[in-house]
Amino acid sequence: MTTAHTTTHDTTPQYPFTAVVGMDDLRLALLLNAVSPAVGGVLVRGEKGTAKSTAVRALSALMPAVDVIGGCRFACAPAAPDPGCPDGPHGTGAVEERPTRMVELPVGASEDRLVGALDIERALSEGVKAFEPGLLADAHRGILYVDEVNLLHDHLVDLLLDAAAMGASYVEREGVSVRHAARFLLVGTMNPEEGELRPQLLDRFGLTVEVAASREPEQRVEVVRRRLAYDADPAGFAARWAAEEDALRGRITAARELLPAVTLGDAALRQIAATCAAFEVDGMRADIVMARTATALAAWAGRTDVLEEDVRQAALLALPHRRRRNPFDAPGLDEDKLDQTLEEFGADEGTDGDDDPEPDGPDGGPDGGGPDGGGHPPQDGGPEESPLPPEAELPHQQDREAPQPPQAPEKPGQAEQPEPGSAPQGGAAGEKAAVGATEPFKTRRLDVPGLGEGADGRRSRARTAHGRTTGARRPHGALGKLHLSATVQAAAPHQRARGRSGRGLVVRRDDLREAVREGREGNLVLFVVDASGSMAARKRMSAVKGAVLSLLLDAYQRRDKIGLITFRGTGAELALPPTSSVEAGAARLEQLPTGGRTPLSEGLLRAHEVLRVERMRDASRRPLLVVVTDGRATGGPEPVVRAGRAARLLAAEGTASVVVDCEAGPVRLGLAGELARELQGTAITLDELRADSVSALVRTVQGNRKAA
């Protein structure tokens, strides 16, 4: 049985959950999932070094133990074993109690490691389904934790989506199929600066929370003090928090037992539906998750009725990640709009027959120490009897601040157009303030010529684990996708020599052939943007930024990494090191000032250095250089000659490149085209970058051919 990534087998005590300082929303979201796994898991978003992983791993020690059938590798429940379990039928096997498992899925895991592997050789020759379970089998009835979930490969994301939707995992190899139950609590952590999740996977997380390091010195001191104490003596530190852990574990068990008795009235349901409609979330999953979360909040607070503050808290946890409309939208909710919606649809709905009226005041809950809307525990014996220490109490919903939406980029024409020769607006001499981008548009696909072998994506042709089959080969290492016909052809000439006597095919390992597949890969798209004075005209730079923003959106959709270099004045700057975060790229682009000379050679040389370093880090990811410029080169000795040398240096290393020609006006020098020839790349204008312009051109050409 696979146990390499289950934290329950580590002999070092986990950092106690109750010892985590701050992060109230995160701890509340995790505890609600412990009370009701049907909530659907948690996505934790935050900057690096904020103890996201520490809090998630600490949750496993609080989860109630589970009963399993002895000897079953798939954790079947004795009361309701899976009828299709590969280890079944179980009969009357011994019942064992074991801790809830937390299984960690590495970002670089293979498909077989996740779903399990079939012995194809035995399946073909003996008809035996010899199956080695994967991490999904280990996580059944437990927790599946994915650190850096936004960096997970697309094909693993697809498998997770299927398992989460169906509650089962299917392993199929050329008609041989194995199925087993796979119901788990999905918990993921991510740093948004490294890229966003695909919308399909994002929606699978029931709740989401944003975490950030505290700016309060005293709280930071306490974090360091506790961490140092834990590192010095993990067992002793855990023992000091054992009482709080036991109390919290007991409270989770009590809330689980109370959960079936909680009533979700029509008034609360109307508020949930109205809230989801008001924030225009897609589909009905948000309504269902909000209902389950509000019910869990009531059970956690020791109540059997769902109050308005439960609905409010559920909305703050379940909706922020579901209202994103494009990759550049920041998650978050307008709390004023939320309060207005709840008031509008809750004021006249009555009490649904409850003995106690719903609270009208902002504090919520009955007087005399009852639970609040943020999920505070009932204070039966005063604060000293709370299962959490004072610094670990759950949040009061009125104390949280709503995430602030990002400032809208300046639109063309909003700011006053500076007159030619006017004084610079702060900063370096000749520098002009940043301008906003025009609306993004759908771009034509820019790809890297040839056939690559990089990470799965949607841009350039590549040999990948998924895609159309183009041939067969002997496997290198573990067998991937079996090419059945090629395997049979390899084994057929040797059947008589191998003494075949029955219907089965005698297959040896040397006969196995794996499919060679062709799909598409993600690339490293490195933007080199001219921000010099020749590009500084406000209307022109807005169009350039709109084009780059459009290319960034295209890179997000095609699963690329991106980088951004800008050049102006006397040098070039790496504004954004290669990353998967298009949000970071858009933010850097929005703040980009313009002005000064055009050090084109410096921009190209900086691109050469960045690509050299990235080639050492990830040799299989092919780069695509996108230079956005009018082609002018000024500043320094022989600027045009130096730019040509830099371009030829990139071309000599086989770097695929595209020059987006930003030259405007009736008289054009064609310098961007000259640069493209030096780079041995392609030159396109801003108009040609638009996908609709290309489609119109194709339709025109086809129409002319038919007319001829």
XYZ file of C-alpha atoms in Angstrom:
708
model
C 0.000 0.000 0.000
C 1.279 3.459 -0.906
C 2.028 5.487 2.208
C 4.973 7.634 1.220
C 3.023 10.890 1.380
C 0.686 10.300 4.328
C 1.490 12.517 7.261
C 0.018 10.087 9.783
C 3.129 7.894 9.444
C 5.512 10.655 10.586
C 6.787 10.071 14.115
C 7.406 13.791 14.743
C 4.308 15.413 16.316
C 2.524 17.848 14.090
C 2.507 21.503 15.067
C -0.707 21.843 17.139
C -3.649 23.441 15.412
C -4.560 25.427 18.513
C -1.032 26.860 18.672
C -1.399 28.595 15.308
C -1.419 32.358 15.868
C -3.983 34.478 14.021
C -5.342 33.350 10.616
C -8.882 33.229 12.025
C -10.640 32.765 8.681
C -8.349 29.916 7.677
C -8.850 28.033 10.926
C -12.602 28.552 10.768
C -12.794 27.249 7.180
C -10.756 24.148 8.046
C -12.840 23.438 11.144
C -16.106 23.770 9.206
C -14.854 21.136 6.773
C -13.921 18.918 9.697
C -17.499 19.273 10.969
C -19.072 18.759 7.531
C -16.795 17.302 4.820
C -19.670 17.871 2.363
C -18.738 21.589 2.394
C -16.186 20.641 -0.246
C -12.712 21.572 0.947
C -10.670 24.745 1.265
C -8.426 26.731 -1.039
C -5.876 28.788 0.888
C -4.454 31.752 -1.024
C -1.607 33.784 0.363
C 1.935 35.000 0.167
C 4.819 32.687 0.956
C 5.835 32.109 4.560
C 2.393 32.559 6.146
C 2.118 29.049 7.689
C -0.554 27.908 5.241
C 0.843 24.382 5.087
C 1.401 24.244 8.847
C -2.255 24.961 9.589
C -3.518 22.487 6.998
C -1.274 19.652 8.198
C -2.301 20.304 11.801
C -5.946 19.672 10.883
C -5.399 15.924 10.370
C -4.712 15.392 14.076
C -8.138 16.848 14.927
C -10.173 14.698 12.550
C -12.108 11.827 14.165
C -10.735 8.331 13.580
C -12.421 6.147 10.938
C -13.394 2.478 10.973
C -12.085 0.435 8.033
C -12.242 -3.188 6.959
C -9.007 -4.920 7.873
C -6.771 -5.662 4.910
C -8.690 -3.408 2.476
C -6.291 -1.106 0.651
C -9.147 1.273 -0.217
C -10.403 2.108 3.304
C -13.872 0.625 2.845
C -16.291 1.405 5.683
C -17.510 -1.733 7.495
C -21.093 -0.457 7.566
C -21.201 0.326 3.826
C -18.325 -1.243 1.881
C -17.857 -0.244 -1.744
C -19.492 -3.012 -3.836
C -16.995 -2.392 -6.632
C -13.897 -2.364 -4.406
C -10.962 -4.105 -6.158
C -10.171 -5.868 -2.855
C -13.768 -7.064 -2.386
C -16.010 -8.772 -1.688
C -15.036 -8.319 1.930
C -17.377 -10.696 3.721
C -17.063 -10.389 7.484
C -13.545 -9.033 7.739
C -12.112 -7.611 10.950
C -12.857 -3.967 11.719
C -9.931 -1.662 12.400
C -9.882 1.919 13.665
C -7.251 4.228 12.254
C -6.551 7.967 12.258
C -7.873 10.022 9.383
C -5.180 10.167 6.739
C -3.781 13.268 5.164
C -2.249 12.430 1.803
C -0.028 14.980 0.082
C -0.023 15.168 -3.700
C 3.331 16.396 -5.028
C 3.088 18.925 -7.845
C 5.373 16.793 -10.014
C 3.545 13.505 -9.430
C 2.878 11.199 -12.373
C -0.567 10.071 -13.458
C 0.113 6.525 -12.229
C 1.222 7.881 -8.864
C -2.083 9.704 -8.487
C -4.627 7.164 -9.726
C -2.655 3.923 -9.446
C -1.155 1.588 -12.022
C -2.222 -1.562 -13.828
C 0.202 -4.358 -14.703
C -0.475 -4.383 -18.439
C 1.688 -7.431 -19.074
C -0.359 -9.588 -16.682
C -3.616 -8.045 -17.896
C -2.875 -9.040 -21.517
C -1.380 -12.474 -20.874
C -3.394 -13.657 -17.842
C -6.467 -11.472 -17.805
C -5.631 -10.475 -14.208
C -6.373 -6.964 -12.973
C -3.182 -6.529 -10.968
C -3.653 -3.016 -9.563
C -1.344 -0.941 -7.395
C -3.396 1.806 -5.678
C -2.388 5.442 -5.990
C -2.771 8.513 -3.839
C -6.504 8.846 -4.545
C -7.050 5.445 -2.936
C -4.976 6.477 0.079
C -7.002 9.689 0.438
C -10.423 7.975 0.408
C -12.344 9.046 3.548
C -9.463 11.364 4.418
C -7.796 14.580 3.304
C -6.035 15.159 -0.008
C -3.645 18.066 0.370
C -2.052 19.773 -2.632
C 0.590 22.361 -1.855
C 1.105 24.875 -4.692
C -2.052 23.536 -6.309
C -1.911 26.253 -8.987
C 1.290 24.676 -10.336
C -0.289 21.250 -10.787
C -0.058 19.880 -14.336
C -3.231 20.053 -16.402
C -3.633 16.301 -16.811
C -3.497 15.830 -13.015
C -6.036 18.631 -12.607
C -8.373 16.776 -14.989
C -8.052 13.587 -12.942
C -8.761 15.451 -9.712
C -11.830 17.076 -11.270
C -13.184 13.710 -12.376
C -12.609 12.081 -8.986
C -14.083 15.033 -7.078
C -17.177 15.067 -9.300
C -17.874 11.305 -9.264
C -16.484 10.276 -5.888
C -14.575 7.509 -7.642
C -11.356 6.972 -9.552
C -11.158 5.057 -12.831
C -7.956 3.568 -14.202
C -8.231 2.396 -17.794
C -5.594 0.916 -20.052
C -6.779 -0.216 -23.483
C -10.102 -1.640 -22.320
C -8.873 -2.948 -18.950
C -10.631 -0.911 -16.258
C -10.432 -0.683 -12.465
C -12.696 1.511 -10.356
C -12.573 2.346 -6.664
C -14.233 4.888 -4.390
C -12.354 8.157 -3.888
C -14.207 10.608 -1.666
C -11.896 13.007 0.066
C -11.632 16.468 1.552
C -9.657 18.543 -0.960
C -7.388 21.179 0.578
C -5.059 23.266 -1.548
C -2.627 26.079 -0.861
C -1.238 28.509 -3.405
C 0.678 31.736 -3.840
C -1.318 33.876 -6.333
C 1.909 35.504 -7.544
C 2.840 32.184 -9.163
C -0.337 31.918 -11.228
C -4.042 31.249 -10.876
C -6.052 28.053 -10.969
C -8.159 26.880 -13.869
C -11.779 27.968 -13.253
C -13.016 24.348 -13.249
C -10.744 23.362 -10.364
C -11.267 26.662 -8.569
C -15.002 25.982 -8.438
C -14.411 22.529 -6.898
C -13.115 24.066 -3.683
C -16.008 24.731 -1.362
C -14.418 27.625 0.509
C -11.527 29.989 -0.049
C -9.583 32.179 2.342
C -6.898 34.806 1.900
C -4.025 34.790 4.389
C -1.265 37.310 4.954
C 1.406 37.792 7.571
C 0.348 39.982 10.470
C 1.738 43.510 10.598
C 1.327 43.638 14.381
C 4.756 43.322 16.059
C 3.389 41.557 19.137
C 1.647 38.891 17.083
C 4.745 38.344 14.950
C 6.818 37.966 18.122
C 4.428 35.297 19.384
C 4.624 33.420 16.070
C 8.419 33.308 16.263
C 8.405 32.384 19.956
C 6.104 29.402 19.414
C 7.891 28.209 16.311
C 11.269 28.238 18.036
C 9.815 26.352 21.000
C 8.344 23.721 18.675
C 11.575 23.289 16.714
C 13.571 22.885 19.949
C 11.265 20.215 21.416
C 8.357 19.086 19.178
C 7.076 16.472 21.620
C 7.210 18.790 24.610
C 5.559 21.631 22.717
C 2.749 19.340 21.534
C 2.239 18.081 25.083
C 1.755 21.639 26.364
C -1.082 22.110 23.874
C -2.620 18.651 24.324
C -5.499 19.857 26.499
C -6.567 22.503 23.978
C -6.269 19.974 21.151
C -8.435 17.459 23.003
C -11.063 20.092 23.743
C -11.215 21.197 20.129
C -11.329 17.594 18.922
C -14.267 16.944 21.234
C -16.052 20.020 19.993
C -15.687 18.862 16.388
C -17.201 15.507 17.332
C -20.094 17.230 19.120
C -20.758 19.498 16.141
C -20.751 16.492 13.796
C -23.350 14.788 15.969
C -25.491 17.926 16.076
C -25.251 18.601 12.338
C -28.162 16.326 11.224
C -30.481 18.174 13.594
C -29.731 21.646 12.188
C -32.657 23.199 10.310
C -32.097 25.367 7.258
C -35.271 27.424 7.004
C -36.877 28.945 3.938
C -35.792 32.442 4.984
C -32.122 31.403 5.036
C -32.505 29.602 1.715
C -33.985 32.732 0.137
C -31.091 34.793 1.432
C -28.605 32.281 0.031
C -30.264 32.250 -3.396
C -30.577 36.043 -3.473
C -26.925 36.505 -2.501
C -25.660 34.151 -5.203
C -27.852 35.868 -7.780
C -26.765 39.340 -6.672
C -23.081 38.467 -7.134
C -23.781 36.732 -10.477
C -21.954 33.505 -9.671
C -22.111 30.788 -12.317
C -24.095 27.599 -11.812
C -25.752 26.308 -8.642
C -22.737 24.915 -6.777
C -22.306 28.184 -4.881
C -25.854 27.981 -3.489
C -25.316 24.401 -2.340
C -21.940 25.146 -0.749
C -23.347 28.198 1.034
C -26.220 26.121 2.414
C -23.875 23.423 3.710
C -21.489 26.001 5.161
C -24.242 27.912 6.967
C -25.516 24.634 8.423
C -22.024 23.699 9.582
C -21.607 27.145 11.168
C -24.802 26.666 13.165
C -23.671 23.218 14.346
C -20.248 24.591 15.250
C -21.924 27.289 17.345
C -24.057 24.660 19.097
C -27.353 25.700 17.484
C -29.991 23.814 15.544
C -31.174 26.813 13.527
C -29.383 28.791 10.825
C -29.289 32.537 11.430
C -28.641 35.445 9.094
C -25.086 35.854 10.371
C -24.400 32.242 9.395
C -25.508 33.033 5.855
C -23.308 36.124 5.817
C -20.275 34.222 7.039
C -20.933 31.454 4.516
C -21.043 34.002 1.683
C -17.695 35.497 2.717
C -16.081 32.060 2.578
C -17.866 30.475 -0.391
C -18.306 33.260 -2.949
C -15.109 35.327 -3.414
C -13.416 32.825 -5.739
C -16.615 32.187 -7.694
C -17.251 35.743 -8.860
C -14.054 36.142 -10.909
C -14.867 37.096 -14.494
C -11.360 37.089 -15.962
C -7.835 36.252 -14.764
C -7.145 39.880 -13.841
C -10.043 40.152 -11.380
C -9.064 40.016 -7.728
C -11.206 37.750 -5.545
C -13.345 39.374 -2.891
C -16.857 40.541 -2.054
C -18.418 43.944 -1.613
C -19.607 43.558 1.986
C -21.915 46.570 1.762
C -23.693 44.925 -1.159
C -23.815 41.652 0.775
C -25.397 43.313 3.817
C -27.912 45.125 1.634
C -28.947 41.874 -0.061
C -29.316 40.015 3.225
C -31.372 42.850 4.694
C -33.615 43.070 1.639
C -34.428 39.368 1.588
C -34.417 38.730 5.309
C -36.245 41.621 6.946
C -39.812 40.452 6.271
C -39.348 36.709 6.264
C -40.319 36.098 9.903
C -38.651 33.530 12.096
C -39.715 30.281 10.383
C -41.363 29.153 13.582
C -38.235 29.418 15.724
C -38.835 29.994 19.419
C -36.298 32.823 19.475
C -36.559 35.685 16.991
C -33.680 36.276 14.628
C -31.383 39.043 15.848
C -31.814 42.453 14.287
C -28.718 44.105 15.714
C -25.310 44.027 14.113
C -23.864 41.778 16.824
C -26.289 38.908 16.191
C -27.130 36.099 18.572
C -29.145 36.274 21.772
C -27.956 38.348 24.680
C -26.002 36.714 27.420
C -23.004 35.163 25.646
C -24.594 33.207 22.791
C -22.688 32.338 19.603
C -21.929 35.097 17.170
C -22.171 35.125 13.418
C -18.472 34.508 12.936
C -18.685 31.007 14.373
C -17.671 31.775 17.994
C -18.232 28.837 20.347
C -20.992 29.078 22.946
C -19.482 30.556 26.108
C -21.170 28.220 28.566
C -18.669 28.807 31.314
C -17.042 32.050 30.314
C -14.035 32.700 28.122
C -11.721 30.547 30.197
C -13.643 27.429 29.138
C -13.317 28.061 25.416
C -11.522 25.180 23.645
C -9.233 27.688 21.946
C -6.784 30.031 23.706
C -7.583 33.762 23.452
C -5.206 34.342 20.553
C -6.700 31.366 18.688
C -10.383 32.268 19.020
C -12.470 32.136 15.887
C -13.211 35.453 14.186
C -16.111 37.772 14.815
C -17.604 38.516 11.455
C -17.838 42.268 12.032
C -14.117 42.458 12.782
C -12.958 41.346 9.374
C -12.154 43.830 6.659
C -13.386 43.221 3.146
C -10.742 42.717 0.485
C -10.282 45.961 -1.379
C -10.866 45.735 -5.124
C -7.938 46.781 -7.284
C -7.881 50.264 -8.695
C -9.233 50.368 -12.205
C -6.580 51.153 -14.784
C -6.637 54.617 -16.230
C -8.531 54.674 -19.505
C -7.318 56.608 -22.500
C -8.415 60.185 -22.293
C -9.062 60.187 -18.537
C -5.813 61.959 -17.691
C -4.855 65.224 -19.267
C -2.726 64.796 -22.390
C 0.655 66.424 -21.793
C 1.706 68.953 -24.350
C 4.856 68.335 -26.389
C 7.903 69.663 -24.571
C 6.087 69.885 -21.242
C 7.923 69.220 -17.995
C 8.127 65.596 -16.881
C 5.522 64.442 -14.375
C 7.884 63.382 -11.607
C 10.527 60.710 -11.827
C 13.464 60.841 -14.228
C 13.922 63.464 -16.859
C 11.725 62.880 -19.857
C 9.577 60.335 -17.990
C 5.833 60.502 -18.442
C 3.212 59.076 -16.127
C 1.774 55.632 -16.783
C -1.321 55.435 -18.962
C -4.075 52.869 -18.962
C -4.493 50.093 -21.477
C -7.208 49.811 -24.055
C -9.653 46.915 -23.787
C -8.005 43.512 -24.360
C -8.975 41.496 -27.424
C -8.595 37.952 -28.708
C -5.204 37.535 -30.347
C -3.970 35.211 -33.049
C -1.975 32.253 -31.817
C 1.767 32.812 -31.821
C 3.652 29.544 -31.532
C 7.163 28.102 -31.569
C 8.078 26.228 -34.765
C 9.016 22.561 -34.611
C 8.039 19.825 -32.173
C 8.798 20.247 -28.481
C 8.616 18.035 -25.405
C 7.652 20.553 -22.737
C 4.885 20.686 -20.159
C 1.324 20.135 -21.355
C -0.294 23.337 -22.554
C -2.171 24.831 -25.479
C 0.320 26.739 -27.587
C 2.983 24.891 -29.645
C 3.113 21.385 -31.085
C 4.844 18.874 -28.813
C 5.157 15.229 -27.855
C 3.001 14.912 -24.762
C 1.367 12.280 -22.585
C -2.009 13.289 -23.999
C -3.136 14.025 -27.523
C -3.528 12.165 -30.796
C -1.481 9.014 -31.326
C 1.139 9.393 -34.050
C 3.223 6.229 -33.602
C 4.703 3.693 -31.187
C 8.046 3.095 -29.503
C 9.673 0.938 -26.874
C 9.005 2.408 -23.430
C 11.753 4.372 -21.748
C 11.406 3.426 -18.079
C 7.853 2.798 -16.829
C 5.242 2.060 -19.477
C 3.074 5.034 -20.291
C 0.103 4.736 -22.650
C 0.052 1.265 -24.198
C -0.086 1.041 -27.987
C -2.106 -2.174 -28.218
C -1.800 -2.961 -31.919
C 1.964 -2.356 -31.939
C 2.349 -4.594 -28.872
C 0.380 -7.410 -30.513
C 2.403 -7.047 -33.710
C 5.642 -7.284 -31.724
C 4.495 -10.400 -29.814
C 2.745 -12.274 -32.659
C 5.822 -13.705 -34.495
C 7.074 -15.383 -31.301
C 3.952 -17.245 -30.179
C 4.969 -20.679 -31.498
C 8.500 -20.387 -30.090
C 7.034 -19.427 -26.716
C 4.847 -22.522 -26.662
C 1.474 -20.827 -26.868
C -1.259 -23.416 -26.427
C -4.379 -21.517 -25.345
C -6.302 -18.478 -26.403
C -4.181 -16.054 -24.367
C -1.372 -14.142 -26.016
C 2.095 -14.859 -24.610
C 3.490 -11.391 -24.011
C 6.965 -10.526 -22.767
C 8.133 -7.156 -21.535
C 10.215 -6.662 -24.678
C 6.994 -6.808 -26.712
C 5.387 -3.830 -24.980
C 5.080 -0.648 -27.016
C 3.899 2.699 -25.778
C 1.991 5.234 -27.812
C 3.761 8.307 -29.111
C 1.298 11.162 -28.817
C 1.277 14.660 -30.168
C -0.491 17.493 -28.413
C 0.437 21.006 -27.415
C 2.819 22.408 -24.853
C 3.021 25.535 -22.762
C 5.925 27.859 -23.517
C 7.853 30.609 -21.812
C 6.580 33.794 -23.434
C 9.063 36.602 -22.721
C 7.776 40.079 -23.539
C 10.301 42.806 -24.335
C 8.370 46.085 -24.358
C 9.663 49.406 -25.656
C 8.746 52.120 -23.128
C 10.900 54.888 -24.616
C 9.934 58.374 -25.647
C 9.144 57.293 -29.201
C 6.327 55.153 -27.723
C 5.185 57.759 -25.214
C 2.293 59.332 -27.103
C -0.651 58.633 -24.816
C -3.026 57.125 -27.342
C -0.295 55.020 -28.894
C 1.026 53.625 -25.602
C -2.511 52.771 -24.489
C -2.922 50.674 -27.626
C 0.435 48.985 -27.020
C -0.502 48.152 -23.430
C -3.840 46.811 -24.621
C -2.045 44.543 -27.071
C 0.365 43.226 -24.408
C -2.546 42.754 -21.991
C -4.303 40.730 -24.685
C -1.207 38.586 -25.159
C -0.993 38.065 -21.388
C -4.580 36.833 -21.345
C -3.795 34.530 -24.249
C -0.765 33.190 -22.343
C -2.975 32.448 -19.333
C -5.423 30.506 -21.460
C -2.621 28.535 -23.126
C -0.938 27.640 -19.790
C 2.307 29.504 -20.471
C 4.871 31.013 -18.177
C 5.444 34.699 -18.826
C 8.163 37.274 -18.210
C 8.312 41.021 -18.856
C 11.327 43.165 -19.781
C 10.999 46.884 -20.437
C 13.609 49.217 -21.884
C 13.852 52.991 -21.927
C 16.291 55.734 -20.965
C 19.705 54.145 -20.585
C 18.914 50.513 -19.844
C 16.518 47.593 -19.555
C 14.671 46.263 -16.519
C 13.336 42.804 -15.749
C 9.947 44.047 -14.594
C 8.601 40.531 -14.021
C 10.782 37.409 -13.711
C 9.319 34.354 -15.490
C 6.207 33.236 -13.623
C 2.796 31.688 -14.188
C 0.997 34.709 -12.751
C -0.580 36.822 -15.466
C -2.042 39.032 -12.724
C 1.468 40.091 -11.754
C 2.252 40.808 -15.398
C -0.866 42.925 -15.791
C -0.030 44.874 -12.627
C 3.510 45.622 -13.807
C 2.196 46.680 -17.193
C -0.348 49.045 -15.670
C 2.342 50.862 -13.682
C 4.784 51.130 -16.596
C 5.921 54.728 -17.232
C 7.391 55.863 -20.543
C 9.951 58.329 -21.808
C 13.612 58.754 -22.641
C 15.810 57.188 -25.301
C 15.413 53.750 -26.894
C 18.123 51.318 -25.707
C 16.870 48.462 -27.912
C 20.123 46.524 -27.627
C 19.938 46.575 -23.820
C 16.449 45.092 -23.935
C 17.523 42.295 -26.279
C 20.665 41.509 -24.264
C 18.639 41.368 -21.067
C 16.258 38.944 -22.799
C 19.231 36.791 -23.824
C 20.411 36.600 -20.201
C 16.946 35.759 -18.840
C 16.459 33.005 -21.418
C 19.906 31.575 -20.646
C 19.044 31.222 -16.964
C 15.592 29.791 -17.673
C 17.082 27.277 -20.093
C 19.170 25.879 -17.238
C 16.148 25.747 -14.933
C 13.749 24.091 -17.368
C 15.394 22.963 -20.590
C 12.233 21.340 -21.952
C 10.148 24.543 -21.909
C 10.807 26.313 -25.193
C 10.815 30.122 -25.203
C 8.920 32.526 -27.423
C 10.321 36.072 -27.539
C 7.732 38.784 -28.218
C 9.330 42.197 -28.880
C 6.862 45.091 -28.833
C 8.527 48.134 -30.439
C 8.589 50.502 -33.368
C 12.142 49.328 -34.126
C 13.948 52.582 -33.344
C 17.289 52.384 -31.496
C 18.860 55.464 -29.916
C 21.322 56.227 -27.155
C 24.923 55.172 -26.751
C 27.508 54.594 -29.480
C 26.238 52.931 -32.670
C 22.822 51.975 -31.215
C 21.526 50.424 -34.438
C 24.645 48.278 -34.913
C 24.544 47.083 -31.309
C 20.843 46.205 -31.591
C 21.569 44.154 -34.707
C 24.332 42.235 -32.941
C 22.063 41.487 -29.978
C 19.334 40.274 -32.322
C 21.730 37.973 -34.171
C 22.934 36.557 -30.843
C 19.372 35.508 -30.006
C 18.835 34.118 -33.497
C 22.035 32.044 -33.294
C 20.625 30.205 -30.275
C 17.436 29.323 -32.137
C 15.132 31.558 -30.100
C 11.716 31.800 -31.761
C 10.649 35.436 -31.927
C 7.840 37.714 -33.011
C 8.178 41.480 -33.407
C 4.946 43.415 -32.887
C 5.412 46.534 -35.020
C 4.004 49.588 -33.205
C 5.032 52.154 -35.811
C 2.202 54.491 -36.710
C 1.602 57.376 -39.081
C 1.567 57.829 -42.847
C 5.371 57.620 -43.162
C 6.844 54.347 -41.908
C 10.516 53.451 -41.733
C 10.029 49.676 -41.498
C 12.592 49.358 -38.689
C 10.571 46.687 -36.834
C 10.640 44.528 -39.946
C 14.427 44.896 -40.131
C 14.668 43.812 -36.495
C 12.518 40.750 -37.196
C 14.835 39.744 -40.029
C 17.869 40.046 -37.737
C 16.071 37.876 -35.182
C 15.050 35.437 -37.944
C 11.529 35.830 -36.662
C 8.189 37.214 -37.796
C 6.939 40.805 -37.838
C 3.251 41.633 -37.400
C 1.451 44.908 -36.870
C -0.881 45.668 -33.996
C -3.850 45.239 -36.340
C -2.590 41.867 -37.555
C -2.296 40.696 -33.949
C -6.076 40.613 -33.632
C -7.639 37.216 -34.277
C -10.679 38.794 -35.932
C -8.437 40.689 -38.351
C -6.708 37.464 -39.330
C -10.058 35.684 -39.789
C -11.338 38.503 -41.965
C -8.175 38.347 -44.063
C -8.565 34.582 -44.550
C -12.214 34.954 -45.526
C -11.284 37.666 -48.045
C -8.575 35.518 -49.638
C -10.916 32.512 -49.838
C -13.636 34.663 -51.385
C -11.238 36.011 -54.005
C -10.143 32.476 -54.927
C -13.745 31.328 -55.394
C -14.526 34.364 -57.541
C -11.518 33.629 -59.728
